[in-house]
PDB file of C-alpha atoms in Angstrom:
ATOM      1  CA  MET Y  25      81.136  61.272  62.258  1.00 50.00           C
ATOM      2  CA  LYS Y  26      79.208  61.458  59.025  1.00 53.00           C
ATOM      3  CA  ILE Y  27      78.269  64.869  57.679  1.00 56.00           C
ATOM      4  CA  TYR Y  28      74.854  65.233  56.040  1.00 50.00           C
ATOM      5  CA  PRO Y  29      73.986  67.992  53.624  1.00 52.00           C
ATOM      6  CA  VAL Y  30      71.769  70.706  55.063  1.00 47.00           C
ATOM      7  CA  SER Y  31      69.078  69.931  52.484  1.00 48.00           C
ATOM      8  CA  THR Y  32      68.818  66.336  53.774  1.00 44.00           C
ATOM      9  CA  ILE Y  33      68.444  67.506  57.370  1.00 46.00           C
ATOM     10  CA  ILE Y  34      65.795  70.041  56.367  1.00 48.00           C
ATOM     11  CA  SER Y  35      63.931  67.393  54.360  1.00 46.00           C
ATOM     12  CA  VAL Y  36      63.866  65.042  57.354  1.00 44.00           C
ATOM     13  CA  LEU Y  37      62.672  67.831  59.665  1.00 45.00           C
ATOM     14  CA  VAL Y  38      59.925  68.900  57.255  1.00 44.00           C
ATOM     15  CA  ALA Y  39      58.750  65.312  56.772  1.00 43.00           C
ATOM     16  CA  THR Y  40      58.716  64.734  60.538  1.00 40.00           C
ATOM     17  CA  SER Y  41      56.758  67.907  61.194  1.00 39.00           C
ATOM     18  CA  LEU Y  42      54.211  66.914  58.529  1.00 38.00           C
ATOM     19  CA  VAL Y  43      53.717  63.526  60.175  1.00 37.00           C
ATOM     20  CA  PHE Y  44      53.158  65.143  63.584  1.00 37.00           C
ATOM     21  CA  SER Y  45      50.834  67.735  62.053  1.00 34.00           C
ATOM     22  CA  VAL Y  46      48.682  65.050  60.395  1.00 36.00           C
ATOM     23  CA  THR Y  47      48.671  62.994  63.599  1.00 32.00           C
ATOM     24  CA  ALA Y  48      47.545  65.959  65.692  1.00 38.00           C
ATOM     25  CA  LYS Y  49      44.787  66.815  63.237  1.00 44.00           C
ATOM     26  CA  GLY Y  50      43.698  63.175  63.162  1.00 45.00           C
ATOM     27  CA  LYS Y  51      42.713  63.378  66.812  1.00 64.00           C
ATOM     28  CA  GLY Y  52      39.915  65.881  66.135  1.00 88.00           C
ATOM     29  CA  LEU Y  53      36.693  65.599  64.217  1.00 96.00           C
ATOM     30  CA  SER Y  54      36.663  65.825  60.438  1.00 96.00           C
ATOM     31  CA  ALA Y  55      34.869  68.765  58.828  1.00 95.00           C
ATOM     32  CA  GLN Y  56      31.908  66.487  58.051  1.00 96.00           C
ATOM     33  CA  GLU Y  57      31.793  65.241  61.640  1.00 97.00           C
ATOM     34  CA  GLN Y  58      31.903  68.806  62.947  1.00 97.00           C
ATOM     35  CA  GLN Y  59      29.034  69.752  60.639  1.00 97.00           C
ATOM     36  CA  PHE Y  60      27.047  66.749  61.843  1.00 97.00           C
ATOM     37  CA  VAL Y  61      27.623  67.735  65.496  1.00 98.00           C
ATOM     38  CA  LYS Y  62      26.351  71.259  64.784  1.00 97.00           C
ATOM     39  CA  LYS Y  63      23.253  69.966  62.987  1.00 96.00           C
ATOM     40  CA  ALA Y  64      22.539  67.320  65.623  1.00 97.00           C
ATOM     41  CA  ALA Y  65      22.857  69.902  68.400  1.00 97.00           C
ATOM     42  CA  ALA Y  66      20.598  72.366  66.566  1.00 97.00           C
ATOM     43  CA  GLY Y  67      18.050  69.633  65.907  1.00 97.00           C
ATOM     44  CA  GLY Y  68      18.123  68.437  69.500  1.00 97.00           C
ATOM     45  CA  LEU Y  69      17.637  71.965  70.780  1.00 98.00           C
ATOM     46  CA  ALA Y  70      14.695  72.451  68.407  1.00 97.00           C
ATOM     47  CA  GLU Y  71      13.035  69.206  69.527  1.00 98.00           C
ATOM     48  CA  VAL Y  72      13.238  70.309  73.158  1.00 98.00           C
ATOM     49  CA  LYS Y  73      12.011  73.885  72.591  1.00 98.00           C
ATOM     50  CA  LEU Y  74       9.167  72.918  70.243  1.00 98.00           C
ATOM     51  CA  SER Y  75       8.101  70.111  72.566  1.00 98.00           C
ATOM     52  CA  GLU Y  76       8.165  72.363  75.629  1.00 98.00           C
ATOM     53  CA  LEU Y  77       5.771  74.593  73.707  1.00 98.00           C
ATOM     54  CA  ALA Y  78       3.637  71.532  72.905  1.00 98.00           C
ATOM     55  CA  ASN Y  79       3.438  70.676  76.603  1.00 96.00           C
ATOM     56  CA  ASP Y  80       1.670  74.018  77.097  1.00 95.00           C
ATOM     57  CA  ARG Y  81      -0.370  74.280  73.889  1.00 96.00           C
ATOM     58  CA  ALA Y  82      -1.372  70.774  72.797  1.00 97.00           C
ATOM     59  CA  SER Y  83      -4.888  69.498  73.485  1.00 97.00           C
ATOM     60  CA  ASN Y  84      -4.524  65.890  72.306  1.00 97.00           C
ATOM     61  CA  PRO Y  85      -3.242  63.697  75.184  1.00 97.00           C
ATOM     62  CA  LYS Y  86      -1.145  61.582  72.774  1.00 97.00           C
ATOM     63  CA  VAL Y  87       0.516  64.706  71.389  1.00 98.00           C
ATOM     64  CA  LYS Y  88       1.213  65.931  74.937  1.00 98.00           C
ATOM     65  CA  ASP Y  89       2.685  62.534  75.902  1.00 98.00           C
ATOM     66  CA  PHE Y  90       4.854  62.523  72.786  1.00 98.00           C
ATOM     67  CA  ALA Y  91       6.053  66.057  73.560  1.00 98.00           C
ATOM     68  CA  LYS Y  92       7.001  65.062  77.120  1.00 98.00           C
ATOM     69  CA  GLN Y  93       8.983  62.119  75.750  1.00 98.00           C
ATOM     70  CA  MET Y  94      10.743  64.421  73.273  1.00 98.00           C
ATOM     71  CA  VAL Y  95      11.810  66.791  76.047  1.00 98.00           C
ATOM     72  CA  THR Y  96      13.154  63.894  78.132  1.00 98.00           C
ATOM     73  CA  ASP Y  97      14.927  61.995  75.343  1.00 98.00           C
ATOM     74  CA  HIS Y  98      16.337  64.981  73.471  1.00 98.00           C
ATOM     75  CA  THR Y  99      17.528  66.686  76.653  1.00 98.00           C
ATOM     76  CA  GLN Y 100      19.427  63.492  77.467  1.00 98.00           C
ATOM     77  CA  ALA Y 101      20.866  63.268  73.938  1.00 98.00           C
ATOM     78  CA  ASN Y 102      21.841  66.954  74.021  1.00 98.00           C
ATOM     79  CA  ASN Y 103      23.617  66.391  77.339  1.00 98.00           C
ATOM     80  CA  GLU Y 104      25.524  63.448  75.830  1.00 98.00           C
ATOM     81  CA  LEU Y 105      26.495  65.384  72.696  1.00 98.00           C
ATOM     82  CA  LYS Y 106      27.656  68.493  74.567  1.00 97.00           C
ATOM     83  CA  PRO Y 107      30.954  67.069  75.924  1.00 98.00           C
ATOM     84  CA  ILE Y 108      31.804  65.639  72.490  1.00 97.00           C
ATOM     85  CA  ALA Y 109      31.301  69.082  70.958  1.00 97.00           C
ATOM     86  CA  GLU Y 110      33.216  70.831  73.748  1.00 96.00           C
ATOM     87  CA  SER Y 111      36.188  68.458  73.689  1.00 96.00           C
ATOM     88  CA  ASN Y 112      36.483  68.989  69.934  1.00 97.00           C
ATOM     89  CA  LYS Y 113      35.907  72.751  70.169  1.00 96.00           C
ATOM     90  CA  VAL Y 114      32.789  72.587  67.990  1.00 97.00           C
ATOM     91  CA  PRO Y 115      30.466  75.510  68.767  1.00 96.00           C
ATOM     92  CA  VAL Y 116      26.822  74.505  69.067  1.00 94.00           C
ATOM     93  CA  PRO Y 117      23.751  76.744  68.991  1.00 95.00           C
ATOM     94  CA  THR Y 118      22.175  77.888  72.227  1.00 94.00           C
ATOM     95  CA  LYS Y 119      19.034  79.317  70.649  1.00 96.00           C
ATOM     96  CA  LEU Y 120      16.724  78.390  67.801  1.00 96.00           C
ATOM     97  CA  GLN Y 121      17.752  79.505  64.339  1.00 94.00           C
ATOM     98  CA  GLY Y 122      16.490  79.282  60.775  1.00 95.00           C
ATOM     99  CA  GLU Y 123      13.675  76.806  60.090  1.00 95.00           C
ATOM    100  CA  SER Y 124      13.398  75.841  63.756  1.00 96.00           C
ATOM    101  CA  GLU Y 125      12.948  79.425  64.858  1.00 97.00           C
ATOM    102  CA  ALA Y 126      10.338  79.988  62.124  1.00 97.00           C
ATOM    103  CA  ALA Y 127       8.469  76.820  63.154  1.00 97.00           C
ATOM    104  CA  TYR Y 128       8.470  77.939  66.786  1.00 98.00           C
ATOM    105  CA  LYS Y 129       7.069  81.355  65.849  1.00 98.00           C
ATOM    106  CA  ARG Y 130       4.319  79.722  63.743  1.00 98.00           C
ATOM    107  CA  LEU Y 131       3.419  77.243  66.473  1.00 98.00           C
ATOM    108  CA  GLU Y 132       3.324  79.735  69.312  1.00 97.00           C
ATOM    109  CA  LYS Y 133       0.443  81.524  67.556  1.00 97.00           C
ATOM    110  CA  LEU Y 134      -1.676  78.348  67.603  1.00 97.00           C
ATOM    111  CA  SER Y 135      -3.494  76.358  70.260  1.00 94.00           C
ATOM    112  CA  GLY Y 136      -5.699  73.300  70.615  1.00 94.00           C
ATOM    113  CA  ALA Y 137      -6.331  71.050  67.636  1.00 96.00           C
ATOM    114  CA  ARG Y 138      -4.713  73.494  65.195  1.00 97.00           C
ATOM    115  CA  PHE Y 139      -1.553  73.450  67.298  1.00 98.00           C
ATOM    116  CA  ASP Y 140      -1.636  69.650  67.548  1.00 98.00           C
ATOM    117  CA  SER Y 141      -1.873  69.243  63.779  1.00 97.00           C
ATOM    118  CA  ALA Y 142       0.896  71.749  63.032  1.00 98.00           C
ATOM    119  CA  TYR Y 143       3.215  70.365  65.746  1.00 98.00           C
ATOM    120  CA  VAL Y 144       2.741  66.795  64.504  1.00 98.00           C
ATOM    121  CA  LYS Y 145       3.583  67.843  60.938  1.00 97.00           C
ATOM    122  CA  VAL Y 146       6.770  69.568  62.127  1.00 98.00           C
ATOM    123  CA  MET Y 147       7.775  66.533  64.205  1.00 98.00           C
ATOM    124  CA  VAL Y 148       7.148  64.140  61.298  1.00 98.00           C
ATOM    125  CA  SER Y 149       9.296  66.230  58.972  1.00 97.00           C
ATOM    126  CA  ASP Y 150      12.028  66.768  61.566  1.00 97.00           C
ATOM    127  CA  HIS Y 151      12.235  63.104  62.529  1.00 98.00           C
ATOM    128  CA  ASP Y 152      12.286  61.941  58.907  1.00 98.00           C
ATOM    129  CA  LYS Y 153      15.261  64.248  58.257  1.00 97.00           C
ATOM    130  CA  THR Y 154      16.988  63.489  61.560  1.00 97.00           C
ATOM    131  CA  VAL Y 155      16.788  59.713  61.198  1.00 98.00           C
ATOM    132  CA  ALA Y 156      18.186  59.969  57.655  1.00 98.00           C
ATOM    133  CA  ALA Y 157      21.061  62.176  58.875  1.00 97.00           C
ATOM    134  CA  PHE Y 158      21.896  59.818  61.755  1.00 98.00           C
ATOM    135  CA  GLU Y 159      21.743  56.754  59.472  1.00 98.00           C
ATOM    136  CA  ASP Y 160      24.152  58.471  57.096  1.00 97.00           C
ATOM    137  CA  ALA Y 161      26.430  59.477  59.976  1.00 97.00           C
ATOM    138  CA  SER Y 162      26.365  55.960  61.402  1.00 96.00           C
ATOM    139  CA  SER Y 163      28.136  54.644  58.314  1.00 96.00           C
ATOM    140  CA  LYS Y 164      30.532  57.586  57.898  1.00 96.00           C
ATOM    141  CA  VAL Y 165      31.581  58.806  61.354  1.00 97.00           C
ATOM    142  CA  LYS Y 166      35.058  57.622  62.382  1.00 96.00           C
ATOM    143  CA  ASP Y 167      35.537  59.389  65.733  1.00 97.00           C
ATOM    144  CA  PRO Y 168      34.842  56.741  68.425  1.00 97.00           C
ATOM    145  CA  SER Y 169      32.976  58.990  70.873  1.00 97.00           C
ATOM    146  CA  LEU Y 170      30.807  60.529  68.154  1.00 98.00           C
ATOM    147  CA  LYS Y 171      30.178  57.101  66.587  1.00 97.00           C
ATOM    148  CA  GLY Y 172      29.077  55.810  69.996  1.00 97.00           C
ATOM    149  CA  PHE Y 173      26.685  58.735  70.391  1.00 98.00           C
ATOM    150  CA  VAL Y 174      25.216  58.221  66.912  1.00 98.00           C
ATOM    151  CA  ASP Y 175      24.760  54.473  67.358  1.00 97.00           C
ATOM    152  CA  LYS Y 176      23.191  54.917  70.807  1.00 98.00           C
ATOM    153  CA  THR Y 177      20.836  57.704  69.695  1.00 98.00           C
ATOM    154  CA  LEU Y 178      19.694  56.295  66.342  1.00 98.00           C
ATOM    155  CA  PRO Y 179      17.357  53.578  67.742  1.00 98.00           C
ATOM    156  CA  VAL Y 180      15.645  56.174  69.955  1.00 98.00           C
ATOM    157  CA  LEU Y 181      15.169  58.487  66.971  1.00 98.00           C
ATOM    158  CA  ARG Y 182      13.725  55.633  64.910  1.00 98.00           C
ATOM    159  CA  GLN Y 183      11.277  54.941  67.726  1.00 98.00           C
ATOM    160  CA  HIS Y 184      10.273  58.631  67.802  1.00 98.00           C
ATOM    161  CA  LYS Y 185       9.780  58.602  64.027  1.00 98.00           C
ATOM    162  CA  GLU Y 186       7.562  55.532  64.185  1.00 98.00           C
ATOM    163  CA  HIS Y 187       5.578  56.985  67.101  1.00 98.00           C
ATOM    164  CA  ILE Y 188       4.950  60.381  65.492  1.00 98.00           C
ATOM    165  CA  HIS Y 189       3.955  58.775  62.188  1.00 98.00           C
ATOM    166  CA  ALA Y 190       1.396  56.655  64.091  1.00 98.00           C
ATOM    167  CA  ILE Y 191       0.014  59.764  65.813  1.00 98.00           C
ATOM    168  CA  GLU Y 192      -0.133  61.554  62.462  1.00 97.00           C
ATOM    169  CA  GLN Y 193      -2.047  58.685  60.898  1.00 96.00           C
ATOM    170  CA  GLU Y 194      -4.433  58.449  63.844  1.00 95.00           C
ATOM    171  CA  MET Y 195      -5.148  62.182  63.704  1.00 94.00           C
ATOM    172  CA  GLY Y 196      -5.644  62.086  59.944  1.00 86.00           C
ATOM    173  CA  THR Y 197      -3.050  64.804  59.368  1.00 61.00           C
ATOM    174  CA  GLY Y 198      -0.931  62.666  57.060  1.00 55.00           C
ATOM    175  CA  LYS Y 199      -0.375  63.241  53.378  1.00 48.00           C
ATOM    176  CA  ALA Y 200      -2.140  60.012  52.358  1.00 37.00           C
TER     177      ALA Y 200
END
């Protein structure tokens, strides 16, 4: 029987524990992926809440139709993102915060054409930012379930962006 020095045994044990530690951490989401999940969940929640408000306050039929589509599509996306967040222990917001909360408070004071114009501007800005974030995530996300969610959701978001820009142009609320 060969006798190994204690330092060799300790070195092997430390190296082995480091390998297992890295492997275990590799199964979860990276810090960037966790941040993306939080932002995507917050954005999805905002789209639903702001669009529910639009269902009540909008006067333009195209704005109302867009809002209904937002509630449907973003509720579905939120429901698909939720298990990814839960399985990776990423807390997601359950109420509006920050810019989204401020936008909601501004919009709830409006009605009719003024509401329509303000809602469309918020949706244009939100979808421009959201599509950019999802495009960035599509090339960077490594987690298979999150990557699948991003790649499935991105075409829908692009369609929303195109649709809301067309409504904006038709209403004459654009920057041009």
